[in-house]
């Protein structure tokens, strides 16, 4: 992806910080993103779905909560099922992997 001028300035602004701190932050972020990738991936390898939705979590018989997303009031299907796909999570995962890639380049960590 092409970085905007603002993104380039933001990345270059990390130069004054200790590289060890950025490496530590990268490792933590990478661990978190990879955990989300492995736990929230749908049966189709190219999509994601928030896990943990059930009718038992539906307050007063309403729409089941999606606690994992942190967006409990975000519009979702009334009846959760294993074939659900969640665009919000898919977009977050794309963004997270792009951030990891940019930090890896900055830290010379491409593998």
mmCIF file of C-alpha atoms in Angstrom:
data_model
loop_
_atom_site.group_PDB
_atom_site.id
_atom_site.type_symbol
_atom_site.label_atom_id
_atom_site.label_comp_id
_atom_site.label_asym_id
_atom_site.label_seq_id
_atom_site.Cartn_x
_atom_site.Cartn_y
_atom_site.Cartn_z
ATOM 1 C CA UNK A 1 0.000 0.000 0.000
ATOM 2 C CA UNK A 2 1.078 3.554 -0.628
ATOM 3 C CA UNK A 3 1.772 5.591 2.473
ATOM 4 C CA UNK A 4 0.430 9.095 2.703
ATOM 5 C CA UNK A 5 2.755 11.965 3.546
ATOM 6 C CA UNK A 6 1.255 12.126 7.037
ATOM 7 C CA UNK A 7 1.906 8.406 7.592
ATOM 8 C CA UNK A 8 5.502 8.843 6.429
ATOM 9 C CA UNK A 9 5.969 11.741 8.845
ATOM 10 C CA UNK A 10 4.440 9.712 11.673
ATOM 11 C CA UNK A 11 6.762 6.790 10.973
ATOM 12 C CA UNK A 12 9.793 9.049 10.707
ATOM 13 C CA UNK A 13 8.880 10.640 14.034
ATOM 14 C CA UNK A 14 9.682 7.342 15.776
ATOM 15 C CA UNK A 15 13.354 7.784 14.954
ATOM 16 C CA UNK A 16 14.000 9.710 18.161
ATOM 17 C CA UNK A 17 12.680 6.882 20.346
ATOM 18 C CA UNK A 18 14.808 3.972 21.476
ATOM 19 C CA UNK A 19 14.692 1.192 18.913
ATOM 20 C CA UNK A 20 14.356 -1.435 21.667
ATOM 21 C CA UNK A 21 11.089 0.135 22.799
ATOM 22 C CA UNK A 22 9.700 -0.050 19.255
ATOM 23 C CA UNK A 23 10.842 -3.648 18.869
ATOM 24 C CA UNK A 24 9.058 -4.543 22.090
ATOM 25 C CA UNK A 25 5.890 -2.762 20.963
ATOM 26 C CA UNK A 26 6.099 -4.506 17.576
ATOM 27 C CA UNK A 27 6.387 -7.927 19.227
ATOM 28 C CA UNK A 28 3.370 -7.217 21.454
ATOM 29 C CA UNK A 29 1.284 -5.933 18.553
ATOM 30 C CA UNK A 30 2.327 -8.846 16.352
ATOM 31 C CA UNK A 31 1.380 -11.357 19.058
ATOM 32 C CA UNK A 32 -2.026 -9.706 19.512
ATOM 33 C CA UNK A 33 -2.784 -9.498 15.772
ATOM 34 C CA UNK A 34 -1.730 -13.103 15.184
ATOM 35 C CA UNK A 35 -3.899 -14.206 18.119
ATOM 36 C CA UNK A 36 -6.902 -12.376 16.644
ATOM 37 C CA UNK A 37 -6.115 -13.866 13.241
ATOM 38 C CA UNK A 38 -6.089 -17.405 14.625
ATOM 39 C CA UNK A 39 -9.093 -17.071 16.949
ATOM 40 C CA UNK A 40 -11.478 -14.967 14.848
ATOM 41 C CA UNK A 41 -10.836 -16.355 11.356
ATOM 42 C CA UNK A 42 -13.919 -17.826 9.699
ATOM 43 C CA UNK A 43 -14.039 -21.256 8.074
ATOM 44 C CA UNK A 44 -13.264 -19.508 4.783
ATOM 45 C CA UNK A 45 -9.610 -18.533 5.127
ATOM 46 C CA UNK A 46 -10.225 -15.121 3.532
ATOM 47 C CA UNK A 47 -12.781 -13.865 6.035
ATOM 48 C CA UNK A 48 -13.380 -13.233 9.714
ATOM 49 C CA UNK A 49 -16.258 -13.468 12.147
ATOM 50 C CA UNK A 50 -16.591 -12.437 15.752
ATOM 51 C CA UNK A 51 -16.679 -15.569 17.887
ATOM 52 C CA UNK A 52 -18.762 -15.996 21.011
ATOM 53 C CA UNK A 53 -22.162 -14.818 19.773
ATOM 54 C CA UNK A 54 -25.041 -16.912 21.062
ATOM 55 C CA UNK A 55 -28.748 -16.569 21.606
ATOM 56 C CA UNK A 56 -28.062 -17.020 25.324
ATOM 57 C CA UNK A 57 -26.350 -13.610 25.297
ATOM 58 C CA UNK A 58 -29.409 -11.848 23.856
ATOM 59 C CA UNK A 59 -30.648 -9.402 26.520
ATOM 60 C CA UNK A 60 -34.410 -9.684 26.784
ATOM 61 C CA UNK A 61 -34.605 -11.806 23.640
ATOM 62 C CA UNK A 62 -33.011 -9.101 21.472
ATOM 63 C CA UNK A 63 -29.956 -9.273 19.256
ATOM 64 C CA UNK A 64 -27.158 -11.377 20.789
ATOM 65 C CA UNK A 65 -24.223 -9.359 22.087
ATOM 66 C CA UNK A 66 -20.894 -9.501 20.311
ATOM 67 C CA UNK A 67 -18.676 -8.993 23.330
ATOM 68 C CA UNK A 68 -15.432 -9.856 21.539
ATOM 69 C CA UNK A 69 -15.862 -6.909 19.171
ATOM 70 C CA UNK A 70 -16.410 -4.305 21.862
ATOM 71 C CA UNK A 71 -19.287 -3.042 19.711
ATOM 72 C CA UNK A 72 -22.196 -4.621 21.508
ATOM 73 C CA UNK A 73 -24.720 -2.303 19.865
ATOM 74 C CA UNK A 74 -23.362 -2.661 16.320
ATOM 75 C CA UNK A 75 -26.078 -4.039 14.006
ATOM 76 C CA UNK A 76 -25.760 -7.794 13.634
ATOM 77 C CA UNK A 77 -27.999 -10.660 12.626
ATOM 78 C CA UNK A 78 -30.572 -11.688 15.235
ATOM 79 C CA UNK A 79 -29.663 -15.344 14.846
ATOM 80 C CA UNK A 80 -25.919 -16.044 15.107
ATOM 81 C CA UNK A 81 -24.514 -18.913 13.057
ATOM 82 C CA UNK A 82 -21.137 -20.318 12.035
ATOM 83 C CA UNK A 83 -21.370 -18.905 8.513
ATOM 84 C CA UNK A 84 -21.527 -15.272 9.645
ATOM 85 C CA UNK A 85 -18.935 -12.889 8.267
ATOM 86 C CA UNK A 86 -18.182 -9.525 9.860
ATOM 87 C CA UNK A 87 -16.894 -6.762 7.621
ATOM 88 C CA UNK A 88 -15.837 -4.583 10.561
ATOM 89 C CA UNK A 89 -13.452 -7.278 11.804
ATOM 90 C CA UNK A 90 -12.190 -7.977 8.298
ATOM 91 C CA UNK A 91 -11.328 -4.274 7.852
ATOM 92 C CA UNK A 92 -9.637 -4.117 11.274
ATOM 93 C CA UNK A 93 -7.505 -7.152 10.410
ATOM 94 C CA UNK A 94 -6.411 -5.690 7.064
ATOM 95 C CA UNK A 95 -5.465 -2.455 8.820
ATOM 96 C CA UNK A 96 -3.619 -4.292 11.615
ATOM 97 C CA UNK A 97 -1.538 -6.322 9.157
ATOM 98 C CA UNK A 98 -0.714 -3.146 7.208
ATOM 99 C CA UNK A 99 0.467 -1.465 10.422
ATOM 100 C CA UNK A 100 2.597 -4.516 11.237
ATOM 101 C CA UNK A 101 4.095 -4.425 7.758
ATOM 102 C CA UNK A 102 4.967 -0.727 8.009
ATOM 103 C CA UNK A 103 6.537 -1.171 11.442
ATOM 104 C CA UNK A 104 8.449 -4.233 10.245
ATOM 105 C CA UNK A 105 9.901 -2.237 7.362
ATOM 106 C CA UNK A 106 10.820 0.591 9.708
ATOM 107 C CA UNK A 107 12.469 -1.858 12.111
ATOM 108 C CA UNK A 108 14.075 -3.915 9.308
ATOM 109 C CA UNK A 109 12.123 -6.982 10.465
ATOM 110 C CA UNK A 110 10.709 -8.315 7.241
ATOM 111 C CA UNK A 111 10.602 -12.102 7.384
#
